[in-house]
Short mmCIF file of C-alpha atoms in Angstrom, two decimals:
data_model
loop_
_atom_site.label_atom_id
_atom_site.label_comp_id
_atom_site.label_asym_id
_atom_site.label_seq_id
_atom_site.Cartn_x
_atom_site.Cartn_y
_atom_site.Cartn_z
CA UNK Q 11 -46.80 126.70 16.49
CA UNK Q 12 -48.35 123.91 18.82
CA UNK Q 13 -51.66 122.77 17.64
CA UNK Q 14 -52.99 121.24 14.60
CA UNK Q 15 -54.48 124.57 13.23
CA UNK Q 16 -50.89 125.87 13.25
CA UNK Q 17 -50.08 124.93 9.58
CA UNK Q 18 -53.29 126.18 8.35
CA UNK Q 19 -52.60 129.87 10.16
CA UNK Q 20 -48.89 129.88 8.73
CA UNK Q 21 -50.33 129.08 5.06
CA UNK Q 22 -52.94 131.81 5.74
CA UNK Q 23 -50.18 134.15 6.70
CA UNK Q 24 -48.22 133.17 3.64
CA UNK Q 25 -51.04 133.72 1.23
CA UNK Q 26 -51.32 137.30 2.68
CA UNK Q 27 -47.69 137.82 2.01
CA UNK Q 28 -48.30 136.64 -1.74
CA UNK Q 29 -51.32 138.81 -2.23
CA UNK Q 30 -49.17 141.95 -0.99
CA UNK Q 31 -46.18 140.85 -3.38
CA UNK Q 32 -43.84 139.95 -0.41
CA UNK Q 33 -43.01 136.42 -2.28
CA UNK Q 34 -39.69 135.98 -0.24
CA UNK Q 35 -41.64 135.99 3.03
CA UNK Q 36 -44.32 134.08 1.41
CA UNK Q 37 -41.74 131.43 0.45
CA UNK Q 38 -40.28 131.23 4.00
CA UNK Q 39 -43.60 131.09 5.81
CA UNK Q 40 -45.04 128.25 3.26
CA UNK Q 41 -41.81 126.14 4.03
CA UNK Q 42 -42.42 126.67 8.10
CA UNK Q 43 -46.28 125.59 7.47
CA UNK Q 44 -45.05 122.27 5.52
CA UNK Q 45 -42.82 121.65 8.60
CA UNK Q 46 -45.38 122.33 11.08
CA UNK Q 47 -47.85 119.89 9.08
CA UNK Q 48 -45.61 117.09 9.29
CA UNK Q 49 -45.68 117.57 13.27
CA UNK Q 50 -49.44 118.63 13.58
CA UNK Q 51 -51.17 117.02 10.72
CA UNK Q 52 -54.85 118.05 10.39
CA UNK Q 53 -56.41 115.87 7.90
CA UNK Q 54 -59.72 118.08 7.94
CA UNK Q 55 -58.04 120.86 6.79
CA UNK Q 56 -54.88 119.32 4.80
CA UNK Q 57 -56.76 119.39 1.47
CA UNK Q 58 -57.47 123.04 1.89
CA UNK Q 59 -54.19 124.22 2.59
CA UNK Q 60 -52.56 121.96 -0.13
CA UNK Q 61 -55.14 123.67 -2.85
CA UNK Q 62 -54.70 127.16 -1.32
CA UNK Q 63 -50.84 126.72 -1.35
CA UNK Q 64 -50.68 125.57 -4.93
CA UNK Q 65 -53.05 128.44 -6.39
CA UNK Q 66 -51.76 131.48 -4.06
CA UNK Q 67 -48.18 130.90 -3.25
CA UNK Q 68 -47.19 127.94 -5.53
CA UNK Q 69 -46.79 129.64 -9.04
CA UNK Q 70 -44.68 132.31 -7.71
CA UNK Q 71 -42.13 130.29 -6.04
CA UNK Q 72 -42.41 126.71 -7.69
CA UNK Q 73 -42.58 125.27 -11.32
CA UNK Q 74 -46.04 125.38 -12.44
CA UNK Q 75 -46.33 121.89 -13.10
CA UNK Q 76 -45.76 121.12 -9.41
CA UNK Q 77 -48.55 123.27 -8.56
CA UNK Q 78 -50.87 121.12 -10.57
CA UNK Q 79 -49.99 118.36 -9.10
CA UNK Q 80 -50.88 119.78 -5.70
CA UNK Q 81 -54.33 121.15 -6.67
CA UNK Q 82 -55.35 117.52 -8.10
CA UNK Q 83 -53.85 115.94 -5.13
CA UNK Q 84 -55.73 118.25 -2.94
CA UNK Q 85 -58.92 117.82 -4.99
CA UNK Q 86 -58.81 114.09 -4.49
CA UNK Q 87 -58.38 114.45 -0.68
CA UNK Q 88 -61.07 116.74 -0.46
CA UNK Q 89 -63.22 114.26 -2.35
CA UNK Q 90 -62.02 111.46 0.48
CA UNK Q 91 -63.33 113.45 3.02
CA UNK Q 92 -66.45 114.69 1.58
CA UNK Q 93 -65.52 118.17 0.89
CA UNK Q 94 -67.16 118.42 -2.67
CA UNK Q 95 -66.43 122.27 -3.38
CA UNK Q 96 -62.61 121.62 -2.77
CA UNK Q 97 -63.13 118.62 -4.94
CA UNK Q 98 -64.20 120.38 -7.78
CA UNK Q 99 -61.80 123.70 -7.11
CA UNK Q 100 -58.81 121.76 -7.37
CA UNK Q 101 -59.14 119.92 -10.95
CA UNK Q 102 -61.01 123.24 -12.04
CA UNK Q 103 -57.89 125.38 -10.97
CA UNK Q 104 -55.64 122.59 -12.22
CA UNK Q 105 -57.15 122.56 -15.76
CA UNK Q 106 -56.71 126.73 -16.07
CA UNK Q 107 -53.05 126.21 -14.81
CA UNK Q 108 -52.49 123.46 -17.16
CA UNK Q 109 -53.16 126.04 -19.97
CA UNK Q 110 -50.74 128.14 -18.87
CA UNK Q 111 -47.98 125.60 -18.09
CA UNK Q 112 -48.15 124.43 -21.84
CA UNK Q 113 -49.55 121.08 -21.40
CA UNK Q 114 -51.32 119.99 -24.61
CA UNK Q 115 -54.72 121.45 -25.64
CA UNK Q 116 -56.18 117.81 -25.64
CA UNK Q 117 -55.00 117.34 -21.93
CA UNK Q 118 -56.39 120.57 -20.56
CA UNK Q 119 -59.71 119.94 -22.39
CA UNK Q 120 -59.89 116.61 -20.69
CA UNK Q 121 -59.06 117.80 -17.53
CA UNK Q 122 -61.89 120.68 -17.97
CA UNK Q 123 -64.03 118.00 -18.86
CA UNK Q 124 -63.45 115.62 -15.63
CA UNK Q 125 -63.77 118.67 -13.40
CA UNK Q 126 -67.15 119.50 -14.85
CA UNK Q 127 -68.05 115.99 -14.64
CA UNK Q 128 -67.53 116.45 -10.80
CA UNK Q 129 -69.34 119.78 -10.54
CA UNK Q 130 -72.39 117.97 -12.47
CA UNK Q 131 -72.29 114.98 -9.92
CA UNK Q 132 -72.48 117.18 -7.09
CA UNK Q 133 -74.71 120.20 -8.54
CA UNK Q 134 -72.29 122.96 -8.44
CA UNK Q 135 -72.68 125.90 -10.40
CA UNK Q 136 -69.88 127.91 -9.68
CA UNK Q 137 -67.36 125.96 -11.86
CA UNK Q 138 -69.36 126.21 -14.97
CA UNK Q 139 -68.41 129.41 -16.24
CA UNK Q 140 -64.54 129.11 -15.70
CA UNK Q 141 -64.60 125.21 -17.01
CA UNK Q 142 -66.64 126.43 -20.15
CA UNK Q 143 -64.20 129.22 -21.10
CA UNK Q 144 -61.29 126.57 -20.69
CA UNK Q 145 -63.27 124.18 -22.85
CA UNK Q 146 -64.05 126.97 -25.69
CA UNK Q 147 -60.45 128.39 -25.40
CA UNK Q 148 -59.27 124.87 -26.42
CA UNK Q 149 -61.94 124.40 -29.01
CA UNK Q 150 -60.70 127.86 -30.81
CA UNK Q 151 -57.15 126.78 -31.07
CA UNK Q 152 -58.10 123.01 -32.03
CA UNK Q 153 -60.66 123.65 -34.31
CA UNK Q 154 -60.64 126.00 -37.35
CA UNK Q 155 -63.62 128.53 -37.38
CA UNK Q 156 -64.57 132.01 -38.76
CA UNK Q 157 -64.01 133.58 -35.39
CA UNK Q 158 -61.40 131.86 -33.71
CA UNK Q 159 -60.34 134.45 -30.97
CA UNK Q 160 -64.15 135.24 -29.65
CA UNK Q 161 -65.11 133.11 -26.89
CA UNK Q 162 -68.65 132.64 -27.81
CA UNK Q 163 -69.95 129.13 -28.56
CA UNK Q 164 -71.41 126.07 -27.71
CA UNK Q 165 -68.77 125.13 -24.84
CA UNK Q 166 -69.21 128.92 -23.36
CA UNK Q 167 -70.63 132.06 -24.22
CA UNK Q 168 -69.64 134.99 -22.06
CA UNK Q 169 -72.91 136.95 -22.64
CA UNK Q 170 -75.15 133.58 -21.79
CA UNK Q 171 -72.71 131.95 -19.05
CA UNK Q 172 -71.89 135.27 -16.87
CA UNK Q 173 -75.53 136.71 -16.89
CA UNK Q 174 -75.98 137.52 -13.18
CA UNK Q 175 -72.50 136.25 -12.67
CA UNK Q 176 -71.19 139.91 -13.89
CA UNK Q 177 -72.44 141.57 -10.91
CA UNK Q 178 -70.92 138.66 -8.64
CA UNK Q 179 -67.71 139.62 -6.83
CA UNK Q 180 -67.02 135.67 -6.54
CA UNK Q 181 -66.95 135.76 -10.46
CA UNK Q 182 -64.17 138.30 -10.78
CA UNK Q 183 -61.34 135.68 -11.51
CA UNK Q 184 -63.32 134.03 -14.05
CA UNK Q 185 -64.11 137.44 -15.69
CA UNK Q 186 -60.41 137.98 -15.47
CA UNK Q 187 -59.74 134.43 -17.20
CA UNK Q 188 -62.18 135.31 -19.89
CA UNK Q 189 -60.57 138.45 -20.83
CA UNK Q 190 -57.17 136.89 -20.62
CA UNK Q 191 -58.15 134.09 -23.05
CA UNK Q 192 -59.71 136.48 -25.29
CA UNK Q 193 -56.26 138.65 -25.52
CA UNK Q 194 -54.14 135.45 -26.08
CA UNK Q 195 -56.44 134.02 -28.63
CA UNK Q 196 -56.55 137.62 -30.54
CA UNK Q 197 -52.63 137.82 -30.23
CA UNK Q 198 -52.02 134.25 -31.36
CA UNK Q 199 -54.24 134.73 -34.42
CA UNK Q 200 -52.50 138.16 -35.27
CA UNK Q 201 -55.24 140.52 -34.05
CA UNK Q 202 -52.89 142.44 -31.86
CA UNK Q 203 -55.47 145.71 -31.55
CA UNK Q 204 -57.94 143.47 -30.22
CA UNK Q 205 -55.44 141.43 -27.97
CA UNK Q 206 -54.65 144.69 -26.15
CA UNK Q 207 -58.42 146.13 -26.26
CA UNK Q 208 -59.43 142.80 -24.34
CA UNK Q 209 -56.42 143.04 -22.04
CA UNK Q 210 -57.20 146.68 -21.32
CA UNK Q 211 -60.67 145.28 -20.53
CA UNK Q 212 -59.27 143.20 -17.93
CA UNK Q 213 -57.80 145.89 -15.88
CA UNK Q 214 -60.82 146.48 -13.69
CA UNK Q 215 -60.76 142.96 -12.51
CA UNK Q 216 -57.19 142.80 -11.26
CA UNK Q 217 -57.97 144.26 -7.85
CA UNK Q 218 -60.25 141.47 -6.91
CA UNK Q 219 -57.54 138.52 -8.02
CA UNK Q 220 -54.33 139.69 -6.12
CA UNK Q 221 -51.77 136.87 -5.79
CA UNK Q 222 -53.13 134.71 -8.41
CA UNK Q 223 -51.14 133.32 -11.46
CA UNK Q 224 -53.63 135.06 -13.82
CA UNK Q 225 -52.24 138.52 -12.76
CA UNK Q 226 -48.99 137.47 -14.28
CA UNK Q 227 -50.63 136.22 -17.51
CA UNK Q 228 -52.64 139.13 -17.96
CA UNK Q 229 -49.69 141.33 -17.72
CA UNK Q 230 -47.39 139.33 -19.79
CA UNK Q 231 -50.19 139.08 -22.89
CA UNK Q 232 -51.11 142.93 -22.50
CA UNK Q 233 -47.46 143.85 -22.72
CA UNK Q 234 -47.10 141.65 -25.62
CA UNK Q 235 -49.81 143.08 -27.56
CA UNK Q 236 -49.11 146.58 -27.14
CA UNK Q 237 -45.46 145.86 -28.24
CA UNK Q 238 -46.93 144.04 -31.22
CA UNK Q 239 -48.98 146.95 -32.12
CA UNK Q 240 -46.21 148.88 -32.76
CA UNK Q 241 -44.15 148.99 -35.76
CA UNK Q 242 -41.60 151.77 -34.79
CA UNK Q 243 -40.89 153.86 -31.62
CA UNK Q 244 -42.31 156.79 -33.55
CA UNK Q 245 -45.78 154.69 -33.45
CA UNK Q 246 -45.47 154.39 -29.72
CA UNK Q 247 -47.32 156.50 -27.00
CA UNK Q 248 -45.25 158.84 -25.08
CA UNK Q 249 -43.30 156.94 -22.34
CA UNK Q 250 -44.12 153.46 -23.71
CA UNK Q 251 -41.02 152.10 -23.60
CA UNK Q 252 -40.35 152.84 -19.86
CA UNK Q 253 -43.88 151.15 -19.34
CA UNK Q 254 -42.34 148.13 -21.05
CA UNK Q 255 -39.10 148.46 -18.98
CA UNK Q 256 -41.41 148.14 -15.76
CA UNK Q 257 -43.12 144.79 -17.16
CA UNK Q 258 -39.84 143.50 -17.84
CA UNK Q 259 -38.69 144.34 -14.27
CA UNK Q 260 -41.70 142.60 -12.99
CA UNK Q 261 -41.08 139.67 -14.98
CA UNK Q 262 -37.03 139.65 -13.81
CA UNK Q 263 -38.51 139.99 -10.01
CA UNK Q 264 -40.78 136.89 -10.39
CA UNK Q 265 -37.85 135.05 -11.98
CA UNK Q 266 -35.94 135.37 -8.94
CA UNK Q 267 -38.12 132.65 -7.23
CA UNK Q 268 -39.69 130.96 -10.09
CA UNK Q 269 -36.98 131.04 -12.90
CA UNK Q 270 -38.81 128.36 -15.15
CA UNK Q 271 -42.06 130.17 -15.45
CA UNK Q 272 -40.74 133.71 -15.61
CA UNK Q 273 -37.66 133.56 -17.61
CA UNK Q 274 -38.75 133.19 -20.79
CA UNK Q 275 -41.55 135.76 -20.53
CA UNK Q 276 -38.80 138.41 -19.55
CA UNK Q 277 -36.73 137.47 -22.75
CA UNK Q 278 -39.66 137.59 -25.00
CA UNK Q 279 -40.43 141.08 -23.86
CA UNK Q 280 -36.77 142.27 -24.21
CA UNK Q 281 -36.76 140.89 -27.79
CA UNK Q 282 -39.90 142.80 -28.70
CA UNK Q 283 -38.42 145.86 -27.01
CA UNK Q 284 -35.29 145.78 -28.94
CA UNK Q 285 -37.15 144.99 -32.12
CA UNK Q 286 -39.22 148.43 -31.62
CA UNK Q 287 -36.20 150.22 -30.51
CA UNK Q 288 -34.30 149.38 -33.41
CA UNK Q 289 -31.47 147.20 -31.84
CA UNK Q 290 -31.68 144.19 -33.92
CA UNK Q 291 -28.65 142.35 -32.58
CA UNK Q 292 -29.99 142.45 -29.19
CA UNK Q 293 -33.67 141.38 -30.68
CA UNK Q 294 -31.89 138.40 -32.22
CA UNK Q 295 -30.22 137.10 -29.08
CA UNK Q 296 -33.39 137.99 -26.81
CA UNK Q 297 -35.65 135.89 -29.37
CA UNK Q 298 -33.34 132.89 -29.26
CA UNK Q 299 -33.14 133.01 -25.50
CA UNK Q 300 -37.00 133.37 -24.96
CA UNK Q 301 -37.33 130.25 -27.80
CA UNK Q 302 -34.75 128.25 -25.73
CA UNK Q 303 -35.92 128.79 -22.22
CA UNK Q 304 -39.60 128.28 -23.17
CA UNK Q 305 -38.69 124.89 -25.05
CA UNK Q 306 -36.38 123.70 -22.20
CA UNK Q 307 -39.19 124.10 -19.41
CA UNK Q 308 -42.13 122.75 -21.59
CA UNK Q 309 -43.68 126.02 -22.23
CA UNK Q 310 -44.69 125.27 -25.78
CA UNK Q 311 -47.14 127.72 -26.45
CA UNK Q 312 -44.68 130.27 -25.99
CA UNK Q 313 -42.01 128.88 -27.80
CA UNK Q 314 -44.43 129.12 -30.66
CA UNK Q 315 -45.55 132.62 -30.22
CA UNK Q 316 -41.80 133.87 -30.02
CA UNK Q 317 -40.93 131.49 -32.83
CA UNK Q 318 -43.75 133.20 -35.23
CA UNK Q 319 -42.80 137.25 -33.64
CA UNK Q 320 -39.18 136.17 -34.63
CA UNK Q 321 -40.26 135.12 -38.11
CA UNK Q 322 -41.86 138.40 -38.48
CA UNK Q 323 -39.02 140.34 -37.49
CA UNK Q 324 -36.64 138.66 -39.64
CA UNK Q 325 -38.87 139.32 -42.59
CA UNK Q 326 -38.94 142.47 -41.95
CA UNK Q 327 -35.25 142.64 -41.99
CA UNK Q 328 -35.50 141.16 -45.60
CA UNK Q 329 -33.94 137.96 -44.02
CA UNK Q 330 -36.43 135.63 -45.76
CA UNK Q 331 -34.51 132.32 -45.42
CA UNK Q 332 -34.10 132.66 -41.50
CA UNK Q 333 -37.74 133.91 -41.46
CA UNK Q 334 -39.10 130.66 -42.90
CA UNK Q 335 -36.68 128.81 -40.48
CA UNK Q 336 -38.59 130.50 -37.50
CA UNK Q 337 -41.94 130.19 -39.24
CA UNK Q 338 -41.87 126.41 -39.70
CA UNK Q 339 -40.36 126.27 -36.10
CA UNK Q 340 -43.65 127.74 -34.96
CA UNK Q 341 -45.65 125.63 -37.13
CA UNK Q 342 -44.20 122.76 -35.30
CA UNK Q 343 -44.43 124.04 -31.94
CA UNK Q 344 -48.22 124.92 -32.55
CA UNK Q 345 -48.81 121.33 -33.66
CA UNK Q 346 -47.23 119.79 -30.57
CA UNK Q 347 -49.53 122.13 -28.28
CA UNK Q 348 -52.65 120.87 -30.38
CA UNK Q 349 -53.47 124.22 -31.84
CA UNK Q 350 -54.46 122.61 -35.19
CA UNK Q 351 -56.52 126.03 -36.18
CA UNK Q 352 -53.41 128.05 -36.02
CA UNK Q 353 -51.02 125.39 -37.78
CA UNK Q 354 -53.75 125.37 -40.67
CA UNK Q 355 -53.07 129.17 -40.73
CA UNK Q 356 -49.31 128.96 -40.63
CA UNK Q 357 -49.30 126.11 -43.27
CA UNK Q 358 -50.78 128.50 -45.73
CA UNK Q 359 -48.34 131.15 -44.99
CA UNK Q 360 -45.47 128.65 -45.16
CA UNK Q 361 -46.61 127.65 -48.72
CA UNK Q 362 -46.32 131.35 -49.73
CA UNK Q 363 -43.17 132.15 -48.18
#
């Protein structure tokens, strides 16, 4: 603890703790690294530790929006010292986390475009696929199309953009990202079987991306899709509810250190579990908790999704008036997010209801 490399070493230890799921120790070690950085600053490494800290440890212990600020600041500092790869990595991962944090889709697209301009200026190929996936994800939600939940278009086409990357270990995070986006899009547009299939197809890539926030996003969307597929307990596979309880337990554990990121997710899963288990009062309470927590912490996309699922839940109970209320609220939240393609779909449903 007595040199300019000390903060970097302790940050590396924190990264390892985060990768292996020891979030409490990762949090304590990161705090120590930050204190050491004040005593032993190292301008050559500061931007790398800031970006790494914001990607690997930050999402598990801090609000996502704070982590995004760290990624962008780290990218800016990297550019100042001539580290062009990190100067591009910072804004690239910031764009991905902006989607997860509920920033407007227009904002996310702008950030991805800026990162792509940096990559183009310095002739960096690695960010092309992840940035293309982000841009196409936002396009699918902002623009009405025949296949809104397929990442195949001008901005990004997995078959073209991956190519040889499919065999590259360095592309594992991008492959996971693409599958998570496919699953999320399918879920948002109501193709729950497709969402589950895409999330299942992402499982082989999880081992190559430990400690990243994408792991949590995958766990959440996969569990949501599996729950939405089931109409009654008799339809569910054996031990299904026990598996759901395990996922809820993971969200609750992550909520201890990052409540703003995970409490609404845990409540959303509890609502869907209660719906499936035939516990309507519990489902009503949990849906409202998920919606309110998501709204309060600016996760507008999950507020919208929870409202839509609440509308479907109440419609199935024959409570058409309250179902229309939640459907309209879902429509407004999706509009606030900038998901105009989804708003167009919901407008048609609102007119029919």
